[in-house]
């Protein structure tokens, strides 16, 4: 996509985010990877509902400004995602009310209750609180970026990312819609989880159809807890995830092996 089209699309998505109540005041930010080391991003201190194409900032992948517009300090979160995920070209950060309510309550959006969400978004884990504009925030995201397409930022907001601007926005929208449904279902007595074989089928379909890769199988994911499907996270990430208070799940085989090891040590 050329720069002019990207600028136009960022303005359009900013307006959608504002109109849908995903951001207020100058909250949130949107960015797009224009080139290998070139990022187009919304500037700091601007309402996402009232942007024009000419106000966008340009930076490199380290955050060095490449024009006279200043980006928000939250750009570091975007840059981390671009550096870790070559398949990602767009990032949307917002303070969506229902998604952020989960993040403020210290909850992940990871109950296997909606088939479409398992298919297209995957679970959305909660990342530990980090002071915005410091490396605390990016450090707490690091263990999760590779295996998820959207994250909850504890006591702050959410971030969603995709191969292009529309996919990033769609994922943000799906996240918020899911959070809203989950809250409403709770009022009605609680949502029913999908059964194990249904979750396994959905995970297999999404990989076959190319909606999500095997990288989306994650131990911080609440879906796998209900299945025999194995996670592809390495041991190092699991430890980091655990220290951040993420929910860790094991397959039956892994659990048996762990118990056997514990018995041997004891
Ligand atoms: Zn924010």
CSV table of N, CA, C and O in Angstrom, one decimal, residues 126-243:
chain,number,residue,atom,x,y,z
A,126,UNK,N,-4.1,-11.4,29.2
A,126,UNK,CA,-3.9,-10.2,30.0
A,126,UNK,C,-2.4,-10.0,30.3
A,126,UNK,O,-1.8,-11.0,30.7
A,127,UNK,N,-1.8,-8.9,29.9
A,127,UNK,CA,-0.4,-8.7,30.2
A,127,UNK,C,-0.3,-7.8,31.4
A,127,UNK,O,-1.1,-6.9,31.6
A,128,UNK,N,0.8,-8.0,32.2
A,128,UNK,CA,0.9,-7.3,33.5
A,128,UNK,C,1.1,-5.8,33.3
A,128,UNK,O,1.6,-5.3,32.3
A,129,UNK,N,0.6,-5.1,34.3
A,129,UNK,CA,0.6,-3.6,34.2
A,129,UNK,C,2.1,-3.1,34.0
A,129,UNK,O,3.0,-3.6,34.7
A,130,UNK,N,2.2,-2.1,33.1
A,130,UNK,CA,3.5,-1.4,33.0
A,130,UNK,C,3.2,0.0,32.8
A,130,UNK,O,2.3,0.4,32.1
A,131,UNK,N,4.0,0.9,33.4
A,131,UNK,CA,3.7,2.3,33.3
A,131,UNK,C,3.8,2.7,31.8
A,131,UNK,O,4.8,2.4,31.1
A,132,UNK,N,2.8,3.4,31.2
A,132,UNK,CA,2.8,3.8,29.8
A,132,UNK,C,4.0,4.7,29.6
A,132,UNK,O,4.4,5.4,30.5
A,133,UNK,N,4.6,4.6,28.4
A,133,UNK,CA,5.8,5.4,28.0
A,133,UNK,C,7.1,4.9,28.7
A,133,UNK,O,8.1,5.6,28.5
A,134,UNK,N,7.0,3.8,29.4
A,134,UNK,CA,8.3,3.2,29.9
A,134,UNK,C,8.5,1.8,29.3
A,134,UNK,O,7.6,1.3,28.7
A,135,UNK,N,9.7,1.3,29.5
A,135,UNK,CA,10.0,-0.1,29.0
A,135,UNK,C,9.2,-1.1,29.8
A,135,UNK,O,9.2,-2.3,29.4
A,136,UNK,N,8.7,-0.7,30.9
A,136,UNK,CA,7.9,-1.7,31.7
A,136,UNK,C,6.7,-2.3,30.8
A,136,UNK,O,6.4,-3.5,30.9
A,137,UNK,N,6.1,-1.4,30.1
A,137,UNK,CA,5.0,-1.8,29.3
A,137,UNK,C,5.4,-2.8,28.2
A,137,UNK,O,4.8,-3.8,28.0
A,138,UNK,N,6.4,-2.4,27.5
A,138,UNK,CA,6.9,-3.3,26.4
A,138,UNK,C,7.4,-4.6,27.0
A,138,UNK,O,7.2,-5.7,26.4
A,139,UNK,N,8.1,-4.6,28.1
A,139,UNK,CA,8.6,-5.8,28.7
A,139,UNK,C,7.5,-6.8,29.0
A,139,UNK,O,7.7,-8.0,28.8
A,140,UNK,N,6.4,-6.3,29.5
A,140,UNK,CA,5.3,-7.2,29.9
A,140,UNK,C,4.6,-7.7,28.7
A,140,UNK,O,3.9,-8.8,28.8
A,141,UNK,N,4.7,-7.1,27.5
A,141,UNK,CA,4.0,-7.6,26.3
A,141,UNK,C,4.8,-8.7,25.7
A,141,UNK,O,4.3,-9.6,25.0
A,142,UNK,N,6.1,-8.6,25.8
A,142,UNK,CA,7.1,-9.4,25.0
A,142,UNK,C,6.7,-10.9,25.0
A,142,UNK,O,6.7,-11.5,23.9
A,143,UNK,N,6.4,-11.5,26.1
A,143,UNK,CA,6.2,-13.0,26.1
A,143,UNK,C,4.9,-13.4,25.3
A,143,UNK,O,4.8,-14.5,25.0
A,144,UNK,N,4.1,-12.4,25.0
A,144,UNK,CA,2.8,-12.8,24.4
A,144,UNK,C,2.6,-12.4,22.9
A,144,UNK,O,1.8,-12.9,22.2
A,145,UNK,N,3.5,-11.5,22.5
A,145,UNK,CA,3.3,-10.9,21.1
A,145,UNK,C,3.3,-12.0,20.0
A,145,UNK,O,2.5,-12.0,19.1
A,146,UNK,N,4.2,-13.0,20.2
A,146,UNK,CA,4.4,-13.9,19.1
A,146,UNK,C,3.1,-14.8,19.0
A,146,UNK,O,2.8,-15.3,17.9
A,147,UNK,N,2.4,-15.1,20.0
A,147,UNK,CA,1.4,-16.1,20.0
A,147,UNK,C,0.0,-15.6,20.0
A,147,UNK,O,-1.0,-16.3,20.0
A,148,UNK,N,-0.2,-14.3,20.0
A,148,UNK,CA,-1.5,-13.7,20.0
A,148,UNK,C,-1.6,-12.5,19.0
A,148,UNK,O,-0.6,-11.9,18.6
A,149,UNK,N,-2.8,-12.2,18.6
A,149,UNK,CA,-3.1,-11.1,17.7
A,149,UNK,C,-3.7,-9.9,18.4
A,149,UNK,O,-4.0,-8.9,17.7
A,150,UNK,N,-4.0,-10.0,19.6
A,150,UNK,CA,-4.5,-8.9,20.4
A,150,UNK,C,-4.2,-9.2,21.9
A,150,UNK,O,-4.1,-10.3,22.3
A,151,UNK,N,-3.9,-8.1,22.6
A,151,UNK,CA,-3.5,-8.3,24.1
A,151,UNK,C,-4.3,-7.3,24.9
A,151,UNK,O,-4.6,-6.2,24.5
A,152,UNK,N,-4.6,-7.7,26.2
A,152,UNK,CA,-5.1,-6.7,27.1
A,152,UNK,C,-4.0,-6.2,27.9
A,152,UNK,O,-3.1,-6.9,28.4
A,153,UNK,N,-4.0,-4.9,28.1
A,153,UNK,CA,-2.9,-4.2,28.9
A,153,UNK,C,-3.6,-3.8,30.3
A,153,UNK,O,-4.5,-3.0,30.3
A,154,UNK,N,-3.1,-4.5,31.3
A,154,UNK,CA,-3.7,-4.4,32.6
A,154,UNK,C,-3.9,-2.9,33.1
A,154,UNK,O,-2.9,-2.1,33.0
A,155,UNK,N,-5.1,-2.6,33.5
A,155,UNK,CA,-5.4,-1.2,34.0
A,155,UNK,C,-5.0,-0.1,33.0
A,155,UNK,O,-4.6,1.0,33.3
A,156,UNK,N,-5.2,-0.5,31.7
A,156,UNK,CA,-4.8,0.5,30.7
A,156,UNK,C,-5.8,0.4,29.5
A,156,UNK,O,-6.6,1.3,29.3
A,157,UNK,N,-5.6,-0.6,28.7
A,157,UNK,CA,-6.4,-0.7,27.5
A,157,UNK,C,-6.1,-2.0,26.7
A,157,UNK,O,-5.8,-3.0,27.3
A,158,UNK,N,-6.2,-1.9,25.4
A,158,UNK,CA,-6.0,-3.1,24.6
A,158,UNK,C,-5.1,-2.7,23.3
A,158,UNK,O,-5.1,-1.6,22.9
A,159,UNK,N,-4.5,-3.7,22.7
A,159,UNK,CA,-3.8,-3.5,21.5
A,159,UNK,C,-4.1,-4.7,20.6
A,159,UNK,O,-4.2,-5.8,21.0
A,160,UNK,N,-4.4,-4.4,19.3
A,160,UNK,CA,-4.7,-5.5,18.3
A,160,UNK,C,-3.9,-5.2,17.1
A,160,UNK,O,-3.6,-4.0,16.7
A,161,UNK,N,-3.4,-6.3,16.4
A,161,UNK,CA,-2.6,-6.1,15.2
A,161,UNK,C,-2.9,-7.1,14.1
A,161,UNK,O,-3.4,-8.2,14.4
A,162,UNK,N,-2.5,-6.7,12.9
A,162,UNK,CA,-2.8,-7.6,11.8
A,162,UNK,C,-1.9,-7.4,10.6
A,162,UNK,O,-1.1,-6.5,10.6
A,163,UNK,N,-2.2,-8.1,9.5
A,163,UNK,CA,-1.3,-8.0,8.3
A,163,UNK,C,-1.6,-6.7,7.6
A,163,UNK,O,-0.7,-6.2,6.9
A,164,UNK,N,-2.7,-6.1,7.8
A,164,UNK,CA,-3.0,-4.8,7.2
A,164,UNK,C,-3.9,-4.0,8.2
A,164,UNK,O,-4.3,-4.5,9.2
A,165,UNK,N,-4.1,-2.7,7.8
A,165,UNK,CA,-4.9,-1.8,8.7
A,165,UNK,C,-6.3,-2.4,9.0
A,165,UNK,O,-6.7,-2.3,10.2
A,166,UNK,N,-7.0,-2.9,8.0
A,166,UNK,CA,-8.3,-3.4,8.3
A,166,UNK,C,-8.3,-4.6,9.2
A,166,UNK,O,-9.2,-4.7,10.0
A,167,UNK,N,-7.3,-5.5,9.0
A,167,UNK,CA,-7.3,-6.7,9.8
A,167,UNK,C,-7.0,-6.3,11.3
A,167,UNK,O,-7.6,-6.8,12.2
A,168,UNK,N,-6.1,-5.3,11.5
A,168,UNK,CA,-5.9,-4.8,12.9
A,168,UNK,C,-7.1,-4.2,13.5
A,168,UNK,O,-7.5,-4.5,14.6
A,169,UNK,N,-7.9,-3.4,12.7
A,169,UNK,CA,-9.1,-2.8,13.2
A,169,UNK,C,-10.2,-3.9,13.5
A,169,UNK,O,-10.8,-3.9,14.5
A,170,UNK,N,-10.3,-4.8,12.5
A,170,UNK,CA,-11.3,-5.9,12.7
A,170,UNK,C,-11.0,-6.7,14.0
A,170,UNK,O,-12.0,-7.1,14.7
A,171,UNK,N,-9.8,-6.9,14.2
A,171,UNK,CA,-9.4,-7.7,15.4
A,171,UNK,C,-9.8,-6.9,16.7
A,171,UNK,O,-10.2,-7.5,17.7
A,172,UNK,N,-9.5,-5.6,16.6
A,172,UNK,CA,-9.9,-4.7,17.8
A,172,UNK,C,-11.4,-4.8,18.0
A,172,UNK,O,-11.9,-4.9,19.1
A,173,UNK,N,-12.2,-4.7,16.9
A,173,UNK,CA,-13.6,-4.8,16.9
A,173,UNK,C,-14.1,-6.1,17.5
A,173,UNK,O,-15.0,-6.2,18.3
A,174,UNK,N,-13.5,-7.2,17.0
A,174,UNK,CA,-13.9,-8.5,17.5
A,174,UNK,C,-13.6,-8.7,19.0
A,174,UNK,O,-14.4,-9.2,19.7
A,175,UNK,N,-12.5,-8.2,19.4
A,175,UNK,CA,-12.1,-8.2,20.8
A,175,UNK,C,-13.2,-7.5,21.7
A,175,UNK,O,-13.7,-8.1,22.6
A,176,UNK,N,-13.5,-6.3,21.2
A,176,UNK,CA,-14.5,-5.5,22.0
A,176,UNK,C,-15.9,-6.1,22.0
A,176,UNK,O,-16.6,-6.2,23.0
A,177,UNK,N,-16.3,-6.7,20.9
A,177,UNK,CA,-17.6,-7.3,20.7
A,177,UNK,C,-17.6,-8.5,21.6
A,177,UNK,O,-18.6,-8.8,22.3
A,178,UNK,N,-16.5,-9.3,21.7
A,178,UNK,CA,-16.5,-10.5,22.5
A,178,UNK,C,-16.6,-10.2,24.0
A,178,UNK,O,-17.3,-10.8,24.7
A,179,UNK,N,-15.8,-9.1,24.4
A,179,UNK,CA,-15.8,-8.7,25.8
A,179,UNK,C,-17.2,-8.3,26.2
A,179,UNK,O,-17.7,-8.7,27.3
A,180,UNK,N,-17.9,-7.6,25.3
A,180,UNK,CA,-19.3,-7.1,25.6
A,180,UNK,C,-20.2,-8.3,25.7
A,180,UNK,O,-21.0,-8.4,26.7
A,181,UNK,N,-20.1,-9.3,24.8
A,181,UNK,CA,-21.0,-10.5,24.9
A,181,UNK,C,-20.7,-11.3,26.2
A,181,UNK,O,-21.6,-11.7,26.9
A,182,UNK,N,-19.4,-11.4,26.5
A,182,UNK,CA,-19.0,-12.1,27.7
A,182,UNK,C,-19.6,-11.5,29.0
A,182,UNK,O,-20.1,-12.2,29.9
A,183,UNK,N,-19.6,-10.1,29.0
A,183,UNK,CA,-20.1,-9.4,30.2
A,183,UNK,C,-21.7,-9.6,30.2
A,183,UNK,O,-22.2,-9.9,31.3
A,184,UNK,N,-22.3,-9.5,29.1
A,184,UNK,CA,-23.8,-9.7,29.0
A,184,UNK,C,-24.2,-11.1,29.4
A,184,UNK,O,-25.2,-11.3,30.2
A,185,UNK,N,-23.4,-12.1,28.9
A,185,UNK,CA,-23.7,-13.5,29.3
A,185,UNK,C,-23.6,-13.7,30.8
A,185,UNK,O,-24.4,-14.5,31.4
A,186,UNK,N,-22.7,-13.0,31.4
A,186,UNK,CA,-22.4,-13.1,32.8
A,186,UNK,C,-23.7,-12.7,33.6
A,186,UNK,O,-24.1,-13.3,34.6
A,187,UNK,N,-24.3,-11.6,33.1
A,187,UNK,CA,-25.5,-11.1,33.7
A,187,UNK,C,-26.6,-12.1,33.6
A,187,UNK,O,-27.5,-12.2,34.5
A,188,UNK,N,-26.6,-12.8,32.5
A,188,UNK,CA,-27.7,-13.8,32.3
A,188,UNK,C,-27.4,-15.2,33.0
A,188,UNK,O,-28.0,-16.2,32.7
A,189,UNK,N,-26.4,-15.2,33.8
A,189,UNK,CA,-26.1,-16.4,34.6
A,189,UNK,C,-24.8,-17.1,34.1
A,189,UNK,O,-24.4,-18.1,34.6
A,190,UNK,N,-24.1,-16.5,33.1
A,190,UNK,CA,-22.8,-17.1,32.7
A,190,UNK,C,-22.9,-17.8,31.4
A,190,UNK,O,-23.9,-18.5,31.1
A,191,UNK,N,-21.9,-17.6,30.5
A,191,UNK,CA,-21.8,-18.3,29.2
A,191,UNK,C,-21.4,-19.8,29.4
A,191,UNK,O,-20.7,-20.1,30.3
A,192,UNK,N,-21.9,-20.6,28.5
A,192,UNK,CA,-21.5,-22.0,28.5
A,192,UNK,C,-20.2,-22.1,27.6
A,192,UNK,O,-20.2,-21.7,26.5
A,193,UNK,N,-19.2,-22.8,28.1
A,193,UNK,CA,-18.0,-23.1,27.3
A,193,UNK,C,-18.4,-24.1,26.2
A,193,UNK,O,-19.2,-25.0,26.4
A,194,UNK,N,-17.7,-23.9,25.0
A,194,UNK,CA,-17.9,-25.0,24.0
A,194,UNK,C,-17.3,-26.3,24.5
A,194,UNK,O,-16.3,-26.2,25.2
A,195,UNK,N,-17.8,-27.4,24.0
A,195,UNK,CA,-17.2,-28.7,24.5
A,195,UNK,C,-15.8,-28.9,23.8
A,195,UNK,O,-15.5,-28.3,22.7
A,196,UNK,N,-15.0,-29.8,24.4
A,196,UNK,CA,-13.6,-30.0,24.0
A,196,UNK,C,-13.5,-30.3,22.5
A,196,UNK,O,-12.7,-29.7,21.8
A,197,UNK,N,-14.4,-31.2,22.0
A,197,UNK,CA,-14.2,-31.6,20.6
A,197,UNK,C,-14.5,-30.5,19.6
A,197,UNK,O,-13.9,-30.3,18.5
A,198,UNK,N,-15.4,-29.6,20.0
A,198,UNK,CA,-15.8,-28.4,19.2
A,198,UNK,C,-14.6,-27.5,19.1
A,198,UNK,O,-14.3,-26.9,18.1
A,199,UNK,N,-13.9,-27.3,20.3
A,199,UNK,CA,-12.8,-26.3,20.3
A,199,UNK,C,-11.6,-26.9,19.4
A,199,UNK,O,-11.0,-26.2,18.6
A,200,UNK,N,-11.4,-28.2,19.6
A,200,UNK,CA,-10.3,-28.8,18.8
A,200,UNK,C,-10.6,-28.7,17.3
A,200,UNK,O,-9.7,-28.4,16.5
A,201,UNK,N,-11.9,-28.9,16.9
A,201,UNK,CA,-12.2,-28.8,15.5
A,201,UNK,C,-12.0,-27.4,15.0
A,201,UNK,O,-11.4,-27.2,13.9
A,202,UNK,N,-12.4,-26.4,15.8
A,202,UNK,CA,-12.2,-25.0,15.4
A,202,UNK,C,-10.7,-24.6,15.2
A,202,UNK,O,-10.3,-24.0,14.3
A,203,UNK,N,-9.9,-25.1,16.1
A,203,UNK,CA,-8.5,-24.8,16.1
A,203,UNK,C,-7.9,-25.5,14.8
A,203,UNK,O,-7.1,-24.9,14.1
A,204,UNK,N,-8.3,-26.7,14.5
A,204,UNK,CA,-7.8,-27.4,13.3
A,204,UNK,C,-8.3,-26.6,12.0
A,204,UNK,O,-7.5,-26.5,11.1
A,205,UNK,N,-9.5,-26.2,12.0
A,205,UNK,CA,-10.1,-25.5,10.9
A,205,UNK,C,-9.3,-24.2,10.6
A,205,UNK,O,-8.9,-23.9,9.5
A,206,UNK,N,-9.1,-23.4,11.7
A,206,UNK,CA,-8.4,-22.1,11.5
A,206,UNK,C,-7.0,-22.2,11.0
A,206,UNK,O,-6.5,-21.4,10.3
A,207,UNK,N,-6.4,-23.3,11.3
A,207,UNK,CA,-5.0,-23.5,10.8
A,207,UNK,C,-5.0,-24.0,9.4
A,207,UNK,O,-4.2,-23.5,8.5
A,208,UNK,N,-6.0,-24.9,9.0
A,208,UNK,CA,-6.1,-25.4,7.7
A,208,UNK,C,-6.5,-24.2,6.7
A,208,UNK,O,-6.0,-24.1,5.6
A,209,UNK,N,-7.4,-23.4,7.2
A,209,UNK,CA,-7.9,-22.3,6.4
A,209,UNK,C,-7.0,-21.1,6.3
A,209,UNK,O,-7.1,-20.2,5.5
A,210,UNK,N,-6.0,-21.1,7.2
A,210,UNK,CA,-5.0,-20.0,7.2
A,210,UNK,C,-5.5,-18.8,8.0
A,210,UNK,O,-4.9,-17.7,7.8
A,211,UNK,N,-6.5,-18.9,8.8
A,211,UNK,CA,-7.0,-17.8,9.6
A,211,UNK,C,-5.9,-17.5,10.6
A,211,UNK,O,-5.6,-16.3,10.9
A,212,UNK,N,-5.4,-18.5,11.3
A,212,UNK,CA,-4.4,-18.3,12.3
A,212,UNK,C,-3.4,-19.5,12.2
A,212,UNK,O,-3.7,-20.5,11.7
A,213,UNK,N,-2.1,-19.2,12.5
A,213,UNK,CA,-1.1,-20.2,12.4
A,213,UNK,C,-1.0,-21.0,13.7
A,213,UNK,O,-1.7,-20.7,14.7
A,214,UNK,N,-0.2,-22.0,13.7
A,214,UNK,CA,0.0,-22.9,14.8
A,214,UNK,C,0.6,-22.1,16.0
A,214,UNK,O,0.5,-22.5,17.2
A,215,UNK,N,1.2,-20.9,15.7
A,215,UNK,CA,1.8,-20.1,16.7
A,215,UNK,C,0.8,-19.6,17.7
A,215,UNK,O,1.1,-19.2,18.8
A,216,UNK,N,-0.5,-19.6,17.3
A,216,UNK,CA,-1.6,-19.1,18.1
A,216,UNK,C,-2.0,-20.1,19.2
A,216,UNK,O,-2.8,-19.8,20.1
A,217,UNK,N,-1.4,-21.3,19.1
A,217,UNK,CA,-1.6,-22.3,20.2
A,217,UNK,C,-0.7,-21.9,21.3
A,217,UNK,O,0.6,-21.9,21.2
A,218,UNK,N,-1.2,-21.4,22.4
A,218,UNK,CA,-0.3,-20.8,23.4
A,218,UNK,C,-0.7,-21.3,24.8
A,218,UNK,O,-1.9,-21.5,25.1
A,219,UNK,N,0.3,-21.5,25.7
A,219,UNK,CA,0.0,-22.0,27.0
A,219,UNK,C,-0.8,-20.9,27.9
A,219,UNK,O,-1.4,-21.3,28.9
A,220,UNK,N,-0.6,-19.7,27.4
A,220,UNK,CA,-1.4,-18.7,28.2
A,220,UNK,C,-2.8,-18.6,27.7
A,220,UNK,O,-3.6,-17.8,28.2
A,221,UNK,N,-3.1,-19.5,26.7
A,221,UNK,CA,-4.5,-19.5,26.1
A,221,UNK,C,-5.5,-20.4,26.9
A,221,UNK,O,-5.2,-21.5,27.1
A,222,UNK,N,-6.6,-19.8,27.2
A,222,UNK,CA,-7.6,-20.5,28.0
A,222,UNK,C,-8.3,-21.6,27.2
A,222,UNK,O,-8.9,-22.5,27.8
A,223,UNK,N,-8.2,-21.5,25.9
A,223,UNK,CA,-8.9,-22.5,25.0
A,223,UNK,C,-8.3,-23.9,25.2
A,223,UNK,O,-8.9,-24.9,25.3
A,224,UNK,N,-6.9,-23.9,25.1
A,224,UNK,CA,-6.2,-25.2,25.1
A,224,UNK,C,-6.4,-26.0,26.4
A,224,UNK,O,-6.3,-27.2,26.4
A,225,UNK,N,-6.7,-25.2,27.4
A,225,UNK,CA,-6.9,-25.8,28.7
A,225,UNK,C,-8.0,-26.9,28.7
A,225,UNK,O,-8.0,-27.8,29.4
A,226,UNK,N,-8.9,-26.7,27.7
A,226,UNK,CA,-10.1,-27.5,27.6
A,226,UNK,C,-9.9,-28.7,26.6
A,226,UNK,O,-10.8,-29.4,26.2
A,227,UNK,N,-8.7,-28.7,26.0
A,227,UNK,CA,-8.4,-29.7,24.9
A,227,UNK,C,-7.2,-30.6,25.1
A,227,UNK,O,-6.4,-30.3,26.1
A,228,UNK,N,-7.0,-31.5,24.2
A,228,UNK,CA,-5.7,-32.3,24.2
A,228,UNK,C,-4.7,-31.7,23.2
A,228,UNK,O,-3.6,-32.3,23.0
A,229,UNK,N,-5.0,-30.5,22.6
A,229,UNK,CA,-4.1,-29.9,21.7
A,229,UNK,C,-2.9,-29.4,22.4
A,229,UNK,O,-3.0,-28.8,23.4
A,230,UNK,N,-1.7,-29.6,21.7
A,230,UNK,CA,-0.5,-29.2,22.4
A,230,UNK,C,-0.1,-27.8,22.0
A,230,UNK,O,-0.4,-27.3,20.9
A,231,UNK,N,0.5,-27.1,23.0
A,231,UNK,CA,0.9,-25.7,22.7
A,231,UNK,C,2.3,-25.7,22.1
A,231,UNK,O,3.1,-26.6,22.3
A,232,UNK,N,2.6,-24.7,21.4
A,232,UNK,CA,3.9,-24.6,20.7
A,232,UNK,C,4.9,-23.7,21.4
A,232,UNK,O,5.9,-23.4,20.9
A,233,UNK,N,4.5,-23.2,22.6
A,233,UNK,CA,5.4,-22.3,23.3
A,233,UNK,C,6.6,-23.0,23.8
A,233,UNK,O,6.5,-24.1,24.3
A,234,UNK,N,7.8,-22.3,23.8
A,234,UNK,CA,9.0,-23.0,24.3
A,234,UNK,C,9.0,-22.8,25.8
A,234,UNK,O,8.3,-22.0,26.4
A,235,UNK,N,9.9,-23.5,26.5
A,235,UNK,CA,9.9,-23.5,28.0
A,235,UNK,C,10.2,-22.1,28.5
A,235,UNK,O,9.7,-21.7,29.5
A,236,UNK,N,11.1,-21.4,27.8
A,236,UNK,CA,11.5,-20.1,28.3
A,236,UNK,C,10.3,-19.2,28.4
A,236,UNK,O,10.1,-18.5,29.4
A,237,UNK,N,9.5,-19.1,27.3
A,237,UNK,CA,8.3,-18.3,27.3
A,237,UNK,C,7.3,-18.7,28.4
A,237,UNK,O,6.7,-17.8,29.0
A,238,UNK,N,7.2,-20.0,28.6
A,238,UNK,CA,6.3,-20.4,29.6
A,238,UNK,C,6.6,-19.9,31.0
A,238,UNK,O,5.8,-19.4,31.7
A,239,UNK,N,7.9,-19.9,31.3
A,239,UNK,CA,8.4,-19.3,32.6
A,239,UNK,C,8.1,-17.8,32.7
A,239,UNK,O,7.6,-17.4,33.7
A,240,UNK,N,8.3,-17.1,31.7
A,240,UNK,CA,8.0,-15.7,31.7
A,240,UNK,C,6.5,-15.5,31.9
A,240,UNK,O,6.1,-14.7,32.7
A,241,UNK,N,5.8,-16.2,31.1
A,241,UNK,CA,4.3,-16.1,31.2
A,241,UNK,C,3.8,-16.3,32.6
A,241,UNK,O,3.0,-15.6,33.1
A,242,UNK,N,4.4,-17.3,33.2
A,242,UNK,CA,4.0,-17.7,34.6
A,242,UNK,C,4.3,-16.6,35.5
A,242,UNK,O,3.4,-16.2,36.4
A,243,UNK,N,5.5,-16.0,35.4
A,243,UNK,CA,5.8,-14.9,36.4
A,243,UNK,C,4.9,-13.7,36.2
A,243,UNK,O,4.8,-12.9,37.1
